[in-house]
mmCIF file of C-alpha atoms and ligand atoms in Angstrom:
data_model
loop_
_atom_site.group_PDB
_atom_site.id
_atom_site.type_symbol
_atom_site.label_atom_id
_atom_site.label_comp_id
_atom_site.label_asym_id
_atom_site.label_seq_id
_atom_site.Cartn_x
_atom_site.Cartn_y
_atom_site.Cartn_z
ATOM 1 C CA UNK U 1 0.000 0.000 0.000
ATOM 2 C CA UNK U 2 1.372 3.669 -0.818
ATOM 3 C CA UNK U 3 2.526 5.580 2.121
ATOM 4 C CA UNK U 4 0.558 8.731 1.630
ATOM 5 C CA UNK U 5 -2.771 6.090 1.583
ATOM 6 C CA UNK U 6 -1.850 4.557 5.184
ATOM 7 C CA UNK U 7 -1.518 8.064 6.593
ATOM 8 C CA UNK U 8 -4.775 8.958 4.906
ATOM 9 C CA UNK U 9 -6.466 5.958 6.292
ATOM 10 C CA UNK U 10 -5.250 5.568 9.481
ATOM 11 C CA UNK U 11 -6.130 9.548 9.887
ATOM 12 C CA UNK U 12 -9.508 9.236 9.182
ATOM 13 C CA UNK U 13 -9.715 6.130 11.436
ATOM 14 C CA UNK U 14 -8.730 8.789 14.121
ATOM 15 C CA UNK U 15 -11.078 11.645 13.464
ATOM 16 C CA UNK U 16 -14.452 9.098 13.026
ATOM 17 C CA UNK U 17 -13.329 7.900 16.179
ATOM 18 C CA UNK U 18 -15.435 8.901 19.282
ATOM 19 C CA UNK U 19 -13.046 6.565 22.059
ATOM 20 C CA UNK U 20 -9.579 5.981 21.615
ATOM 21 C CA UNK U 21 -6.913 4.809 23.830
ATOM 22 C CA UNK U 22 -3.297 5.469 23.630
ATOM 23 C CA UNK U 23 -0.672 3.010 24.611
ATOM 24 C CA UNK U 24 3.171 4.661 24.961
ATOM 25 C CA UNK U 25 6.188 2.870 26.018
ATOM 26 C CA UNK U 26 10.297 4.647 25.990
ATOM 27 C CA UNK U 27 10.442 4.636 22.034
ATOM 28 C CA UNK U 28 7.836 7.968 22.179
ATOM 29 C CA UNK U 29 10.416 9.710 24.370
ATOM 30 C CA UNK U 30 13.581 8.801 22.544
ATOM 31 C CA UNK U 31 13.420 11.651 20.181
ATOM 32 C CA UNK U 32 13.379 13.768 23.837
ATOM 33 C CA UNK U 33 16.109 12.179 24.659
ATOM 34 C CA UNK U 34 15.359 9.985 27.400
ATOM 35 C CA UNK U 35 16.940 6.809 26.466
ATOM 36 C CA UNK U 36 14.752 3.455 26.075
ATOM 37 C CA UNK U 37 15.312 0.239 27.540
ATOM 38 C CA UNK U 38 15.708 -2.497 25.311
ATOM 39 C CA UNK U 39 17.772 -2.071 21.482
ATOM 40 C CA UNK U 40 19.958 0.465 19.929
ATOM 41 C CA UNK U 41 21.055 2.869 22.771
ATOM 42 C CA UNK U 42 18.951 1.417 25.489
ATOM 43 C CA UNK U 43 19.418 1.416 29.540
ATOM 44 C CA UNK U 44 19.280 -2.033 29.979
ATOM 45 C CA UNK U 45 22.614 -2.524 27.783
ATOM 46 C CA UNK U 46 24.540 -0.034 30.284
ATOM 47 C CA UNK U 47 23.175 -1.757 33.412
ATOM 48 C CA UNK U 48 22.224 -5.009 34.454
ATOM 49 C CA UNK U 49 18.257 -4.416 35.084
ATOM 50 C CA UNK U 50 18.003 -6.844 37.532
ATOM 51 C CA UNK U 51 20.890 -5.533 39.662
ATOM 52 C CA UNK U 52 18.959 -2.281 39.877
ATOM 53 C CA UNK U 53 15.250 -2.709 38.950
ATOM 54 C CA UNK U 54 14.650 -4.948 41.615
ATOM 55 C CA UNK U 55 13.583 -5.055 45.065
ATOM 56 C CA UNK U 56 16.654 -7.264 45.918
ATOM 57 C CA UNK U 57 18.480 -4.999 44.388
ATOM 58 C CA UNK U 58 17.057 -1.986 46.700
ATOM 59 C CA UNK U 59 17.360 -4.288 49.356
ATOM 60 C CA UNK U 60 20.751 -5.198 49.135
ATOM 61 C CA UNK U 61 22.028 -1.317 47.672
ATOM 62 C CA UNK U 62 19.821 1.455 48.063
ATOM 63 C CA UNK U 63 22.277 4.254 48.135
ATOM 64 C CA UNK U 64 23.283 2.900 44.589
ATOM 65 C CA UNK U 65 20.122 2.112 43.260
ATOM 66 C CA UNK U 66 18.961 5.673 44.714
ATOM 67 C CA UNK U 67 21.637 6.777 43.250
ATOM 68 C CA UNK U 68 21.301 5.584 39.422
ATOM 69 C CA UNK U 69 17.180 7.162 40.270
ATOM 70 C CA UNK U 70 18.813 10.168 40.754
ATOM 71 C CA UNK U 71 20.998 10.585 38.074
ATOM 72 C CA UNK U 72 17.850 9.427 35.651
ATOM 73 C CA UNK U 73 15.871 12.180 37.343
ATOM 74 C CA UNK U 74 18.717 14.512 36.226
ATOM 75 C CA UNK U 75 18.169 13.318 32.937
ATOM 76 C CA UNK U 76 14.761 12.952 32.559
ATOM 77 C CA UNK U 77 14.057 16.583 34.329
ATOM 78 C CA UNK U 78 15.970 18.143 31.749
ATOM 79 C CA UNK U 79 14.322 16.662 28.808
ATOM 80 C CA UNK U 80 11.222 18.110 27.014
ATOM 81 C CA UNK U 81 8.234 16.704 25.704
ATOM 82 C CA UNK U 82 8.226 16.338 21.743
ATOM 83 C CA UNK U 83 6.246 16.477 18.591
ATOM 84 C CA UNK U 84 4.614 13.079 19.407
ATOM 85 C CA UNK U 85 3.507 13.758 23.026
ATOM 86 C CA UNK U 86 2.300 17.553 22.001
ATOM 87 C CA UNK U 87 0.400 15.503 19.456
ATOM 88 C CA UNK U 88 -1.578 13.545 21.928
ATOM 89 C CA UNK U 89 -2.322 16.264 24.087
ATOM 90 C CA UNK U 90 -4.168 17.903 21.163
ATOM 91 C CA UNK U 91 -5.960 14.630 20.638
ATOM 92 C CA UNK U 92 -7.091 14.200 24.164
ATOM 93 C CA UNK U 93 -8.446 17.997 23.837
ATOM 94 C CA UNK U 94 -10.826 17.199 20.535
ATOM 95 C CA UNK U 95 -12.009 13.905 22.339
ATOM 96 C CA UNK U 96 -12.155 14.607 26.166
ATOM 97 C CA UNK U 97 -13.606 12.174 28.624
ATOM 98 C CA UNK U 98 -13.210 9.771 25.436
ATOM 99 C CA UNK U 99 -9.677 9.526 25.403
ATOM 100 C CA UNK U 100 -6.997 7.474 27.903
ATOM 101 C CA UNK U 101 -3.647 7.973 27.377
ATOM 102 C CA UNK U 102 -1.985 4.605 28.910
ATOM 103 C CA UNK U 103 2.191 5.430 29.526
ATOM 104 C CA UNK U 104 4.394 2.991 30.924
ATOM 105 C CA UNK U 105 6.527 5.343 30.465
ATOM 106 C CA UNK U 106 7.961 7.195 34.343
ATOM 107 C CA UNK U 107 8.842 10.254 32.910
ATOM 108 C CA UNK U 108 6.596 12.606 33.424
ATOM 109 C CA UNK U 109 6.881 14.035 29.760
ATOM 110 C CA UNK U 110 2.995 12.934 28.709
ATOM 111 C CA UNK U 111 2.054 15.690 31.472
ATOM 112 C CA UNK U 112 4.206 18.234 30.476
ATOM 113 C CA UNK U 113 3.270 17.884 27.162
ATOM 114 C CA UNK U 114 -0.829 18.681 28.660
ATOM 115 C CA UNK U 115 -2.159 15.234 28.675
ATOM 116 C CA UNK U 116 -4.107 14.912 31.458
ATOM 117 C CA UNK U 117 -6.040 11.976 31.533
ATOM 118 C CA UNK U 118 -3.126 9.593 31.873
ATOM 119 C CA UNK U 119 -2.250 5.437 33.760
ATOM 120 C CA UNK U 120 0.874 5.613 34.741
ATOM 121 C CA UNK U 121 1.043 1.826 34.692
ATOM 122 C CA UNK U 122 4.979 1.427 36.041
ATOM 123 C CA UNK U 123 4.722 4.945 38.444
ATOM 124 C CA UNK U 124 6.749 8.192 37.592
ATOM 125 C CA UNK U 125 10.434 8.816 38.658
ATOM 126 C CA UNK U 126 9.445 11.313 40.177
ATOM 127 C CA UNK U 127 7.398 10.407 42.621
ATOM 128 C CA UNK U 128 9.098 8.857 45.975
ATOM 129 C CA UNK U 129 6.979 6.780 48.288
ATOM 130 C CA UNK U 130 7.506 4.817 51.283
ATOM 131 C CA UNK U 131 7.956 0.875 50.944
ATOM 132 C CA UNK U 132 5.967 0.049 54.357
ATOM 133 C CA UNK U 133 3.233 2.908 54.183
ATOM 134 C CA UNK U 134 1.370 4.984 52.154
ATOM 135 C CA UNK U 135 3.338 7.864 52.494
ATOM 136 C CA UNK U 136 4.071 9.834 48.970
ATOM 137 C CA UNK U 137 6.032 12.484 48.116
ATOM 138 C CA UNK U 138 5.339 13.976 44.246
ATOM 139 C CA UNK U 139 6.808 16.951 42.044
ATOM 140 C CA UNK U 140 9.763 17.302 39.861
ATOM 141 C CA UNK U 141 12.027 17.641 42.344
ATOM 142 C CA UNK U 142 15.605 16.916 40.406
ATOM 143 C CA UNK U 143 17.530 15.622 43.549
ATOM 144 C CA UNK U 144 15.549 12.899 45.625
ATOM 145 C CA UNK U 145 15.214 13.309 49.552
ATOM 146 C CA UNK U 146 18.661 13.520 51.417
ATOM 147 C CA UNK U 147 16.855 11.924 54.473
ATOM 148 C CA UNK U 148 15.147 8.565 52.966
ATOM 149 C CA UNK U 149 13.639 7.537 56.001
ATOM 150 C CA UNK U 150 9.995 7.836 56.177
ATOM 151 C CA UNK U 151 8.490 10.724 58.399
ATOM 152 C CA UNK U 152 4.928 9.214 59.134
ATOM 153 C CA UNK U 153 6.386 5.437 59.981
ATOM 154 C CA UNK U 154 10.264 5.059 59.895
ATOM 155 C CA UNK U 155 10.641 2.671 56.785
ATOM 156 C CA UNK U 156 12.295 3.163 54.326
ATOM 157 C CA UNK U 157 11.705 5.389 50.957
ATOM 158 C CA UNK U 158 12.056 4.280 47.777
ATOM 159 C CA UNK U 159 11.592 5.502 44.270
ATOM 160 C CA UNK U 160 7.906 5.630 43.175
ATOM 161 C CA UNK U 161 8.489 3.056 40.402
ATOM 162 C CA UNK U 162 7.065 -1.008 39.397
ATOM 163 C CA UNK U 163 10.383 -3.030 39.428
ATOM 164 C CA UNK U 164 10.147 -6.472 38.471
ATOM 165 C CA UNK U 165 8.525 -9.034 40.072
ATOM 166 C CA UNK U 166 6.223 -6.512 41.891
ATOM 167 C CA UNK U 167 2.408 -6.085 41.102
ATOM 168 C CA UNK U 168 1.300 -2.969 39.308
ATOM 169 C CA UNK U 169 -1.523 -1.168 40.781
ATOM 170 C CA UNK U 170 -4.768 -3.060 40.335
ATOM 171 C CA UNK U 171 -6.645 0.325 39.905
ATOM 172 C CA UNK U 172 -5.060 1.408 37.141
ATOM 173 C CA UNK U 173 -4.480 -1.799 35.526
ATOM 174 C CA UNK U 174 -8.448 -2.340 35.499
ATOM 175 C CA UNK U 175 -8.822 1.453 34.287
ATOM 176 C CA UNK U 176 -6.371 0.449 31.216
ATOM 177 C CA UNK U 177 -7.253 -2.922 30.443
ATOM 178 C CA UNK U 178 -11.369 -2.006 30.035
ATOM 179 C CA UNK U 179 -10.793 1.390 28.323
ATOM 180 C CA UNK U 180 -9.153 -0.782 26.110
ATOM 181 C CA UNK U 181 -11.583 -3.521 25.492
ATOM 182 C CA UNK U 182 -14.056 -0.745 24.942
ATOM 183 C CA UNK U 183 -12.507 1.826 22.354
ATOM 184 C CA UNK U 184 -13.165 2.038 18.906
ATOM 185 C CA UNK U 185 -9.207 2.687 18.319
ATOM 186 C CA UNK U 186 -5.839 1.852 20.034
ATOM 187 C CA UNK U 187 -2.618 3.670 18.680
ATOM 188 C CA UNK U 188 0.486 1.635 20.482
ATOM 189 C CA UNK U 189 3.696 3.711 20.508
ATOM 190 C CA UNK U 190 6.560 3.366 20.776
ATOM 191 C CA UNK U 191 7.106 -0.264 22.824
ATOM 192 C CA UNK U 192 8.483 -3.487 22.701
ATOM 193 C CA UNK U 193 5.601 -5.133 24.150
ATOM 194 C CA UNK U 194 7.928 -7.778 25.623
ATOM 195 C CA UNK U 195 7.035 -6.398 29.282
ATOM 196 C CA UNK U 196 4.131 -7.907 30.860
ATOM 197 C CA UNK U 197 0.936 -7.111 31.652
ATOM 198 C CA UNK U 198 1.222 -4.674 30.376
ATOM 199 C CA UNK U 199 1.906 -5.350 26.442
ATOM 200 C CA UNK U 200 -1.098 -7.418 26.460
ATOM 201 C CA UNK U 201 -3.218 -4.093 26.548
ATOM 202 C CA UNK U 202 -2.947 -4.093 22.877
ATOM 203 C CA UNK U 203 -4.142 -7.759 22.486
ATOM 204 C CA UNK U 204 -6.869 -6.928 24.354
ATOM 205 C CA UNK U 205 -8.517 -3.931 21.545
ATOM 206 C CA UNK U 206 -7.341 -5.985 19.225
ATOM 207 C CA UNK U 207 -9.859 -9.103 20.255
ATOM 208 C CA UNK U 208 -12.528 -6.477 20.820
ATOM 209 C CA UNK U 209 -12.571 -5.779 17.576
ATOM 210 C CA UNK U 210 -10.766 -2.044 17.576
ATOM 211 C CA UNK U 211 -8.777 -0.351 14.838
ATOM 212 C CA UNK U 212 -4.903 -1.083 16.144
ATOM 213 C CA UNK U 213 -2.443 1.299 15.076
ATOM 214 C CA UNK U 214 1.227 0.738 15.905
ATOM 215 C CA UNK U 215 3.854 3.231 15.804
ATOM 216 C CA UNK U 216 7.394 1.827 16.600
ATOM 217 C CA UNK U 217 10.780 2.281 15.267
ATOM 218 C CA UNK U 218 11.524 -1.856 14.919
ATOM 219 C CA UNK U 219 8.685 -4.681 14.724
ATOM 220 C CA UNK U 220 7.103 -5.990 17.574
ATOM 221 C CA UNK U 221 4.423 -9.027 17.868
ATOM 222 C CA UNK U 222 2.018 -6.422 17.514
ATOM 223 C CA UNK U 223 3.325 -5.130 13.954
ATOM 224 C CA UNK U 224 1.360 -8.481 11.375
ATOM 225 C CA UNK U 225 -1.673 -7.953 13.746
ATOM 226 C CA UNK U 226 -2.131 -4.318 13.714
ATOM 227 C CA UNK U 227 -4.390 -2.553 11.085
ATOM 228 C CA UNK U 228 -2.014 -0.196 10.471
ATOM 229 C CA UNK U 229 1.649 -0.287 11.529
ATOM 230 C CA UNK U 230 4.536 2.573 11.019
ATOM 231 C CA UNK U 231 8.025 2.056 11.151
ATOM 232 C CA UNK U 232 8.688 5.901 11.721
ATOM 233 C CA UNK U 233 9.559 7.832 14.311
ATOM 234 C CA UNK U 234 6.830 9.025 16.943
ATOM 235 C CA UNK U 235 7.630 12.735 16.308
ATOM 236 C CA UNK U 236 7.101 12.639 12.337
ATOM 237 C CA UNK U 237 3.960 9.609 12.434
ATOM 238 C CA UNK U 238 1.875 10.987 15.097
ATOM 239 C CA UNK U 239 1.524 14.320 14.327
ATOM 240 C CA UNK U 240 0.114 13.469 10.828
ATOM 241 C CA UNK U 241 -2.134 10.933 11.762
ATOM 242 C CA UNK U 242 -3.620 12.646 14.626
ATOM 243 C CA UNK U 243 -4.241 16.006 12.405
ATOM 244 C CA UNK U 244 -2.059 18.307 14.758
ATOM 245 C CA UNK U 245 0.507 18.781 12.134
HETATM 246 C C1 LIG V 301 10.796 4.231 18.735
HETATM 247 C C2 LIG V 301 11.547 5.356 18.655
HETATM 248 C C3 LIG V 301 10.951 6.436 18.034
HETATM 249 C C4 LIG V 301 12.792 3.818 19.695
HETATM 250 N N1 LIG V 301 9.735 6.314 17.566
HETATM 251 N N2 LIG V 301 9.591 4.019 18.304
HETATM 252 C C5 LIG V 301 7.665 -14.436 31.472
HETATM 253 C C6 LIG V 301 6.454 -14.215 30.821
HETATM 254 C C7 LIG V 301 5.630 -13.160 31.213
HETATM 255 C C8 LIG V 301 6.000 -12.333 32.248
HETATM 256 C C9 LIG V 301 7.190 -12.564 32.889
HETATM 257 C C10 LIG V 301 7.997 -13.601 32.518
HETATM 258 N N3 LIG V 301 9.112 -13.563 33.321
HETATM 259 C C11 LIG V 301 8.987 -12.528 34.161
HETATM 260 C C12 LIG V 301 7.839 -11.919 33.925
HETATM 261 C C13 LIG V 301 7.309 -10.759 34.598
HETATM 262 C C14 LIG V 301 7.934 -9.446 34.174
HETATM 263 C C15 LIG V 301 8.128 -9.425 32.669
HETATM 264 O O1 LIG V 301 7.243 -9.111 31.907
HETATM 265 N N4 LIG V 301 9.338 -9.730 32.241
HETATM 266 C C16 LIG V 301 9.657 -9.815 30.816
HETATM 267 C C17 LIG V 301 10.874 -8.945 30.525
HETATM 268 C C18 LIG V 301 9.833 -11.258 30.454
HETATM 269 N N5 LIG V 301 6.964 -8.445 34.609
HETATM 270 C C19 LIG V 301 6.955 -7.992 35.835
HETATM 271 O O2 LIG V 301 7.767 -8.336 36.656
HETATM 272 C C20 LIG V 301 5.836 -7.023 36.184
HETATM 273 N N6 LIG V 301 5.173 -7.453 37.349
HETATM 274 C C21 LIG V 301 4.558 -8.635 37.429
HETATM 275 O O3 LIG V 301 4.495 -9.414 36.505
HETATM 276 O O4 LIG V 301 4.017 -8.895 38.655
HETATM 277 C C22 LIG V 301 3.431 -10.158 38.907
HETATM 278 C C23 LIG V 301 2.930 -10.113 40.324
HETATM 279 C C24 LIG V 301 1.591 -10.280 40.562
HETATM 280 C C25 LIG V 301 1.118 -10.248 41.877
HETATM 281 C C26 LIG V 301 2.015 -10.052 42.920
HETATM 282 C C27 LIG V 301 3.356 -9.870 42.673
HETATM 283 C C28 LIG V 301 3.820 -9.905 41.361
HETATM 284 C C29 LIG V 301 6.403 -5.647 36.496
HETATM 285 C C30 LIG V 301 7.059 -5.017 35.327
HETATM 286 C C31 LIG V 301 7.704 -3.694 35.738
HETATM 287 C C32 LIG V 301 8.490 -3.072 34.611
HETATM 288 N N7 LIG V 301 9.348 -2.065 35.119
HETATM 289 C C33 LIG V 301 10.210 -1.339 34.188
HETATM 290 C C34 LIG V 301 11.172 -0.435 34.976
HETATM 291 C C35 LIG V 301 10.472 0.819 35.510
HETATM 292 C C36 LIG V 301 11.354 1.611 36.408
HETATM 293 C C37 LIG V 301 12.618 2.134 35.760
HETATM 294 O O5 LIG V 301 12.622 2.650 34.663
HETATM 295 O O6 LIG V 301 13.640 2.064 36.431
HETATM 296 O O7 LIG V 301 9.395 -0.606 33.280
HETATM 297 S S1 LIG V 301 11.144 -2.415 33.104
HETATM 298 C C38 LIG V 301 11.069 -1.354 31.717
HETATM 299 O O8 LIG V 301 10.380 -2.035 30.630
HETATM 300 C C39 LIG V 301 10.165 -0.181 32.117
HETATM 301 C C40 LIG V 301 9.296 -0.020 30.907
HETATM 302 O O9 LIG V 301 8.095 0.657 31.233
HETATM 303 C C41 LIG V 301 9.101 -1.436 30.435
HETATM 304 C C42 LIG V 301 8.681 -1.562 28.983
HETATM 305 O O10 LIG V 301 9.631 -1.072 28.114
HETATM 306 P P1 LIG V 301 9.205 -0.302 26.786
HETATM 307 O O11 LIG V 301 8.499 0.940 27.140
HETATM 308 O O12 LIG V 301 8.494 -1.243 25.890
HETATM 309 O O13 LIG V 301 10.623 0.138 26.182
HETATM 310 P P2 LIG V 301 11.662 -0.667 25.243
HETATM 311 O O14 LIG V 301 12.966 -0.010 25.385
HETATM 312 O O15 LIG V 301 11.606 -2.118 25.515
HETATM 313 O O16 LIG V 301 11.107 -0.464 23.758
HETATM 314 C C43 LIG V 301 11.148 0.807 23.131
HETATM 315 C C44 LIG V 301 10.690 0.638 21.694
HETATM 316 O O17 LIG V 301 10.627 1.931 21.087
HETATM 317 C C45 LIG V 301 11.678 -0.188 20.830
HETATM 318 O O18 LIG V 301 10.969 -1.243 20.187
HETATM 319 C C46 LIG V 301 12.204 0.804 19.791
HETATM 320 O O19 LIG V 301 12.340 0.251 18.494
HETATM 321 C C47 LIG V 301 11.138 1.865 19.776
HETATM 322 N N8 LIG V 301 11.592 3.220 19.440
HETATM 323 N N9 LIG V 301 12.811 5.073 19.241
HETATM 324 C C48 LIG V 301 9.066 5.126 17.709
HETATM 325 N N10 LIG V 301 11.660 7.582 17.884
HETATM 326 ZN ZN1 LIG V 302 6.089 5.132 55.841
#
């Protein structure tokens, strides 16, 4: 199929639609500058994940694994949002209460960008919470608390983030997993999908019968079972096919 068509198509998918969820992993903040995880350039080829991203890694070394938090809130702080998350803030104004904007993304660059209704499926880096109580401390504070013992209960505070083996909120994974058996259209950017459960959000629309769009740099599972599927950056793709060029 010519490359103008797709656009076309997967544009007007977009603007007949009346609900449609948006699913964004690292790959739609790469051209910010925040790097991604897995491939070309990405954190976990630095760093062994699970000597960091674990709670037997914070465990064992929380100065160093507060440490490496700190130094990606550095990073991360002094990034700005791009073409592709400006894109979906526009989108989420036209459709209101019928859009969800599903990140797994800890960023923060989704809100910057305006989004506001937004699951935050693996937390936001900047956000520090205690790992015995409820106790949560949020803003875009660059440096994270000198004192990391918790005010209201003594434990200790960690970094407001899902590391492996630990459940993601059940909330919010409800919230994401029925918006998306109920939209009309899912646009996926920007992920692997090799991290579970969350890339089975996309499965999900998919079986309930929604227009799929994926936007990611490399192929995925997702990329023979999507209706559409671009192998573009975020920055150029969804600005044209969400008609806030
Ligand atoms: C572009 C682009 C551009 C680049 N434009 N595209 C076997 C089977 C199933 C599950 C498991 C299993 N073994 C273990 C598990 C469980 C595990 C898991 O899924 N592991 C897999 C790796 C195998 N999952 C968990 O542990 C989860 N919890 C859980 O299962 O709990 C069970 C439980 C239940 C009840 C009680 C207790 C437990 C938790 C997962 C938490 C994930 N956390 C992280 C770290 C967050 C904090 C931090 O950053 O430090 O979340 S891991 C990391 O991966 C991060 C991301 O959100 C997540 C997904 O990555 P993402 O976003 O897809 O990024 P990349 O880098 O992988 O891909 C980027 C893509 O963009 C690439 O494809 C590029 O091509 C593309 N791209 N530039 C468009 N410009
Ligand atoms: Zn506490």
């Amino acid at each position: 199929m010519r490359d103008e068509q797709r656009y076309e198509e997967a544009r007007e998918a977009l603007a007949g639609a009346q609900s449609v969820v948006v699913f964004t992993g690292a790959g739609i903040s790469a051209e910010s500058g925040v790097p991604t995880y897995r491939g070309a350039g990405g954190l976990w080829r630095n760093y062994q994940a699970e000597d960091l991203a674990t709670l037997e890694a914070f465990r064992r070394s929380p100065d160093l694994v507060w440490e490496w938090y700190a130094e990606r809130r550095r990073t991360m702080a002094a990034c700005h949002p791009n073409r592709a998350h400006l894109a979906l803030a526009k989108l989420e104004e036209r459709l209101g209460n019928g859009f969800l904007l599903i990140t797994q993304n800890i960023d923060d660059l989704h809100r910057r960008a305006g989004s506001r209704r937004i699951v935050e499926l693996h937390g936001n880096v900047f956000r520090t919470v205690c790992s015995q109580c409820s106790y949560a401390l949020e803003g875009l504070e660059e440096k994270p608390p000198e004192d990391t013992t918790c005010p209201r209960c003594g434990g200790r505070l960690r970094p407001g983030v899902v590391w492996f083996g630990e459940a993601l909120d059940g909330t919010l994974l409800d919230q994401a997993f029925s918006a998306s058996a109920r939209c009309e259209a899912l646009i996926c950017v920007g992920s692997s999908l090799l991290v579970q459960p969350a890339a089975s959000i996309p499965e999900v629309a998919l079986r309930a019968g929604a227009d799929v769009i994926e936007v990611n740099a490399e192929p995925t599972w997702l990329t023979q079972e999507a209706r559409w599927s671009f192998q573009e950056p975020a920055g150029e793709v969804l600005p044209a096919i969400v008609g806030a060029v």
